[in-house]
């Protein structure tokens, strides 16, 4: 990675942190320049517009999710182990101390759901890709005989995505100390609903659920 690429990555790291705290729509080139004590014109040369900055933040965060959640998750065996790894790593991502406001995608979803434009379009695309990872993991589990042949991959992916968003809300907004425990119980119930008889039945989850 060149010096310029390292600088750009560091800028996007900070921009992503800010977006998770103040919201993606609140992130502007001027705000970021003030925070980093850099010239607005210098940052403008990097991003050219507020919308471009916000899209780059989403893409930067998505690359981090791929690195920290998806790639290590899909190294696990097909079936429950893979889905469990993806879920647990996403929980770690959302609660990481480095993300003071939590997952930037969960934050942005509530801001942009009723808006139009290229930033929302990119967010939708990236979230569909994440839901697609979950659905594909179910289908591969079916093919491996770990899940029931009639398991509905799309339904499972949507339901698990809902568990994740509910966890984010309960943890970040409501401050519920049982949020993680309840999210894991919800995940375990979803998994039990598609598991093939006898498959991975005795593999415990983190946090005490099984």
Tab-separated table of C-alpha atoms in Angstrom:
chain	number	residue	atom	x	y	z
A	1	UNK	CA	0.000	0.000	0.000
A	2	UNK	CA	1.416	3.396	-1.018
A	3	UNK	CA	1.676	6.359	1.333
A	4	UNK	CA	-1.265	7.988	-0.411
A	5	UNK	CA	-3.376	4.848	-0.021
A	6	UNK	CA	-2.460	4.602	3.664
A	7	UNK	CA	-3.437	8.235	4.173
A	8	UNK	CA	-6.744	7.717	2.398
A	9	UNK	CA	-7.429	4.578	4.447
A	10	UNK	CA	-6.717	6.434	7.696
A	11	UNK	CA	-9.048	9.252	6.628
A	12	UNK	CA	-11.796	6.739	5.854
A	13	UNK	CA	-11.230	4.961	9.173
A	14	UNK	CA	-11.941	8.209	10.984
A	15	UNK	CA	-14.806	9.107	8.673
A	16	UNK	CA	-16.425	5.728	9.372
A	17	UNK	CA	-16.069	6.236	13.128
A	18	UNK	CA	-17.675	9.668	12.818
A	19	UNK	CA	-20.501	8.324	10.657
A	20	UNK	CA	-21.309	5.697	13.283
A	21	UNK	CA	-21.619	8.442	15.897
A	22	UNK	CA	-23.202	11.404	14.111
A	23	UNK	CA	-24.899	9.567	11.268
A	24	UNK	CA	-23.880	9.134	7.667
A	25	UNK	CA	-26.012	12.060	6.506
A	26	UNK	CA	-24.322	14.302	9.081
A	27	UNK	CA	-20.882	13.502	7.691
A	28	UNK	CA	-19.569	16.257	5.423
A	29	UNK	CA	-16.182	17.099	3.974
A	30	UNK	CA	-16.087	20.215	6.159
A	31	UNK	CA	-16.943	18.278	9.325
A	32	UNK	CA	-14.297	15.656	8.570
A	33	UNK	CA	-11.704	18.327	7.749
A	34	UNK	CA	-12.331	20.045	11.082
A	35	UNK	CA	-12.088	16.754	12.957
A	36	UNK	CA	-8.834	15.753	11.266
A	37	UNK	CA	-7.455	19.312	11.269
A	38	UNK	CA	-6.906	19.122	7.542
A	39	UNK	CA	-7.787	21.591	4.844
A	40	UNK	CA	-11.222	21.291	3.329
A	41	UNK	CA	-9.700	21.727	-0.130
A	42	UNK	CA	-7.336	18.812	0.499
A	43	UNK	CA	-10.189	16.496	1.429
A	44	UNK	CA	-12.265	17.804	-1.456
A	45	UNK	CA	-9.492	16.643	-3.785
A	46	UNK	CA	-9.964	13.129	-2.387
A	47	UNK	CA	-13.757	12.917	-2.481
A	48	UNK	CA	-15.121	15.799	-4.602
A	49	UNK	CA	-18.568	15.766	-2.965
A	50	UNK	CA	-20.436	14.901	0.220
A	51	UNK	CA	-22.212	12.023	-1.526
A	52	UNK	CA	-18.941	10.552	-2.761
A	53	UNK	CA	-17.475	10.749	0.755
A	54	UNK	CA	-20.501	8.963	2.195
A	55	UNK	CA	-20.376	6.236	-0.452
A	56	UNK	CA	-16.647	5.724	0.161
A	57	UNK	CA	-17.360	5.377	3.883
A	58	UNK	CA	-19.936	2.663	3.175
A	59	UNK	CA	-17.529	0.845	0.876
A	60	UNK	CA	-14.690	1.171	3.397
A	61	UNK	CA	-16.896	-0.238	6.148
A	62	UNK	CA	-18.029	-3.051	3.851
A	63	UNK	CA	-14.404	-3.990	3.178
A	64	UNK	CA	-13.841	-4.178	6.941
A	65	UNK	CA	-16.878	-6.423	7.341
A	66	UNK	CA	-15.567	-8.712	4.622
A	67	UNK	CA	-12.170	-8.824	6.332
A	68	UNK	CA	-13.400	-9.277	9.906
A	69	UNK	CA	-16.699	-11.114	9.480
A	70	UNK	CA	-17.260	-12.717	6.090
A	71	UNK	CA	-13.877	-14.204	5.168
A	72	UNK	CA	-13.172	-15.836	8.540
A	73	UNK	CA	-16.810	-16.875	8.809
A	74	UNK	CA	-16.950	-18.720	5.499
A	75	UNK	CA	-13.804	-20.643	6.397
A	76	UNK	CA	-15.929	-22.608	8.842
A	77	UNK	CA	-17.612	-25.839	7.772
A	78	UNK	CA	-20.870	-25.537	5.870
A	79	UNK	CA	-23.944	-25.552	8.047
A	80	UNK	CA	-24.488	-24.321	11.585
A	81	UNK	CA	-20.799	-23.691	12.263
A	82	UNK	CA	-20.554	-21.237	9.362
A	83	UNK	CA	-23.734	-19.347	10.208
A	84	UNK	CA	-22.761	-19.219	13.863
A	85	UNK	CA	-19.342	-17.789	12.996
A	86	UNK	CA	-20.879	-15.119	10.762
A	87	UNK	CA	-23.384	-14.163	13.442
A	88	UNK	CA	-20.886	-14.061	16.301
A	89	UNK	CA	-18.380	-12.077	14.261
A	90	UNK	CA	-21.085	-9.601	13.290
A	91	UNK	CA	-21.954	-9.147	16.975
A	92	UNK	CA	-18.279	-8.474	17.702
A	93	UNK	CA	-18.225	-5.991	14.813
A	94	UNK	CA	-21.260	-4.081	16.090
A	95	UNK	CA	-19.976	-3.921	19.679
A	96	UNK	CA	-16.301	-3.222	18.918
A	97	UNK	CA	-14.916	-0.393	21.108
A	98	UNK	CA	-13.421	1.206	17.991
A	99	UNK	CA	-16.978	1.777	16.686
A	100	UNK	CA	-18.375	4.136	19.247
A	101	UNK	CA	-21.744	4.227	17.514
A	102	UNK	CA	-21.825	0.612	16.401
A	103	UNK	CA	-22.333	-0.772	12.911
A	104	UNK	CA	-22.444	2.101	10.432
A	105	UNK	CA	-24.846	0.142	8.200
A	106	UNK	CA	-27.447	-0.211	10.952
A	107	UNK	CA	-27.057	3.495	11.634
A	108	UNK	CA	-27.349	4.457	7.975
A	109	UNK	CA	-30.361	2.204	7.367
A	110	UNK	CA	-32.546	4.260	9.694
A	111	UNK	CA	-31.367	7.502	8.084
A	112	UNK	CA	-31.721	6.575	4.436
A	113	UNK	CA	-34.668	4.180	4.238
A	114	UNK	CA	-37.056	6.889	3.018
A	115	UNK	CA	-34.569	8.819	0.883
A	116	UNK	CA	-33.483	8.528	-2.728
A	117	UNK	CA	-30.126	8.955	-4.402
A	118	UNK	CA	-26.765	7.263	-4.956
A	119	UNK	CA	-25.826	6.943	-1.264
A	120	UNK	CA	-29.012	5.052	-0.441
A	121	UNK	CA	-28.614	2.951	-3.591
A	122	UNK	CA	-25.105	1.904	-2.558
A	123	UNK	CA	-26.247	1.119	0.978
A	124	UNK	CA	-29.059	-1.062	-0.372
A	125	UNK	CA	-26.657	-2.901	-2.669
A	126	UNK	CA	-24.165	-3.585	0.119
A	127	UNK	CA	-26.833	-4.767	2.533
A	128	UNK	CA	-28.333	-7.051	-0.095
A	129	UNK	CA	-24.876	-8.531	-0.572
A	130	UNK	CA	-24.630	-9.202	3.188
A	131	UNK	CA	-28.089	-10.784	3.274
A	132	UNK	CA	-27.007	-12.770	0.224
A	133	UNK	CA	-24.019	-14.144	2.153
A	134	UNK	CA	-26.405	-15.389	4.846
A	135	UNK	CA	-28.795	-16.923	2.319
A	136	UNK	CA	-25.990	-18.599	0.382
A	137	UNK	CA	-24.652	-20.058	3.620
A	138	UNK	CA	-28.047	-21.673	4.231
A	139	UNK	CA	-28.221	-23.089	0.702
A	140	UNK	CA	-24.718	-24.533	1.003
A	141	UNK	CA	-25.711	-26.045	4.339
A	142	UNK	CA	-28.694	-27.696	2.656
A	143	UNK	CA	-26.446	-29.056	-0.093
A	144	UNK	CA	-24.093	-30.459	2.569
A	145	UNK	CA	-26.960	-32.197	4.342
A	146	UNK	CA	-26.618	-30.043	7.459
A	147	UNK	CA	-29.954	-28.261	6.997
A	148	UNK	CA	-33.393	-29.543	6.014
A	149	UNK	CA	-33.965	-29.882	2.257
A	150	UNK	CA	-36.974	-27.554	2.503
A	151	UNK	CA	-35.106	-24.829	4.441
A	152	UNK	CA	-36.053	-21.402	3.054
A	153	UNK	CA	-32.724	-19.599	2.668
A	154	UNK	CA	-34.229	-16.203	1.901
A	155	UNK	CA	-36.608	-16.368	4.857
A	156	UNK	CA	-33.798	-17.365	7.207
A	157	UNK	CA	-31.555	-14.555	5.912
A	158	UNK	CA	-34.288	-11.948	6.367
A	159	UNK	CA	-35.149	-13.211	9.846
A	160	UNK	CA	-31.520	-13.226	10.942
A	161	UNK	CA	-31.023	-9.740	9.519
A	162	UNK	CA	-33.992	-8.688	11.655
A	163	UNK	CA	-32.369	-10.200	14.755
A	164	UNK	CA	-29.226	-8.203	14.035
A	165	UNK	CA	-31.101	-4.925	13.652
A	166	UNK	CA	-33.125	-5.624	16.796
A	167	UNK	CA	-29.931	-6.321	18.708
A	168	UNK	CA	-28.397	-3.055	17.510
A	169	UNK	CA	-31.491	-1.160	18.665
A	170	UNK	CA	-31.670	-2.906	22.051
A	171	UNK	CA	-27.942	-2.581	22.710
A	172	UNK	CA	-27.317	0.934	21.458
A	173	UNK	CA	-30.572	2.768	22.106
A	174	UNK	CA	-32.208	0.896	24.971
A	175	UNK	CA	-29.013	-0.132	26.749
A	176	UNK	CA	-30.482	-3.567	27.440
A	177	UNK	CA	-27.869	-5.665	29.300
A	178	UNK	CA	-29.602	-8.812	28.042
A	179	UNK	CA	-29.443	-7.761	24.382
A	180	UNK	CA	-26.628	-10.107	23.375
A	181	UNK	CA	-28.099	-13.042	25.276
A	182	UNK	CA	-31.495	-12.543	23.670
A	183	UNK	CA	-29.977	-12.121	20.208
A	184	UNK	CA	-28.126	-15.407	20.614
A	185	UNK	CA	-31.305	-17.151	21.773
A	186	UNK	CA	-33.152	-15.800	18.732
A	187	UNK	CA	-30.355	-16.995	16.458
A	188	UNK	CA	-30.368	-20.446	18.067
A	189	UNK	CA	-34.133	-20.710	17.534
A	190	UNK	CA	-33.762	-19.806	13.855
A	191	UNK	CA	-30.996	-22.362	13.469
A	192	UNK	CA	-33.046	-25.083	15.146
A	193	UNK	CA	-35.813	-24.392	12.652
A	194	UNK	CA	-33.690	-25.393	9.649
A	195	UNK	CA	-31.303	-27.923	11.129
A	196	UNK	CA	-31.396	-31.428	9.692
A	197	UNK	CA	-32.158	-34.095	12.321
A	198	UNK	CA	-29.010	-34.833	14.339
A	199	UNK	CA	-26.844	-32.264	12.550
A	200	UNK	CA	-24.637	-30.172	14.867
A	201	UNK	CA	-27.236	-30.566	17.589
A	202	UNK	CA	-24.790	-30.517	20.473
A	203	UNK	CA	-22.457	-27.735	19.364
A	204	UNK	CA	-22.697	-24.903	21.956
A	205	UNK	CA	-22.847	-21.223	21.083
A	206	UNK	CA	-20.897	-18.447	22.745
A	207	UNK	CA	-22.732	-16.840	25.629
A	208	UNK	CA	-24.346	-20.038	26.841
A	209	UNK	CA	-26.955	-20.671	24.124
A	210	UNK	CA	-26.906	-23.953	22.240
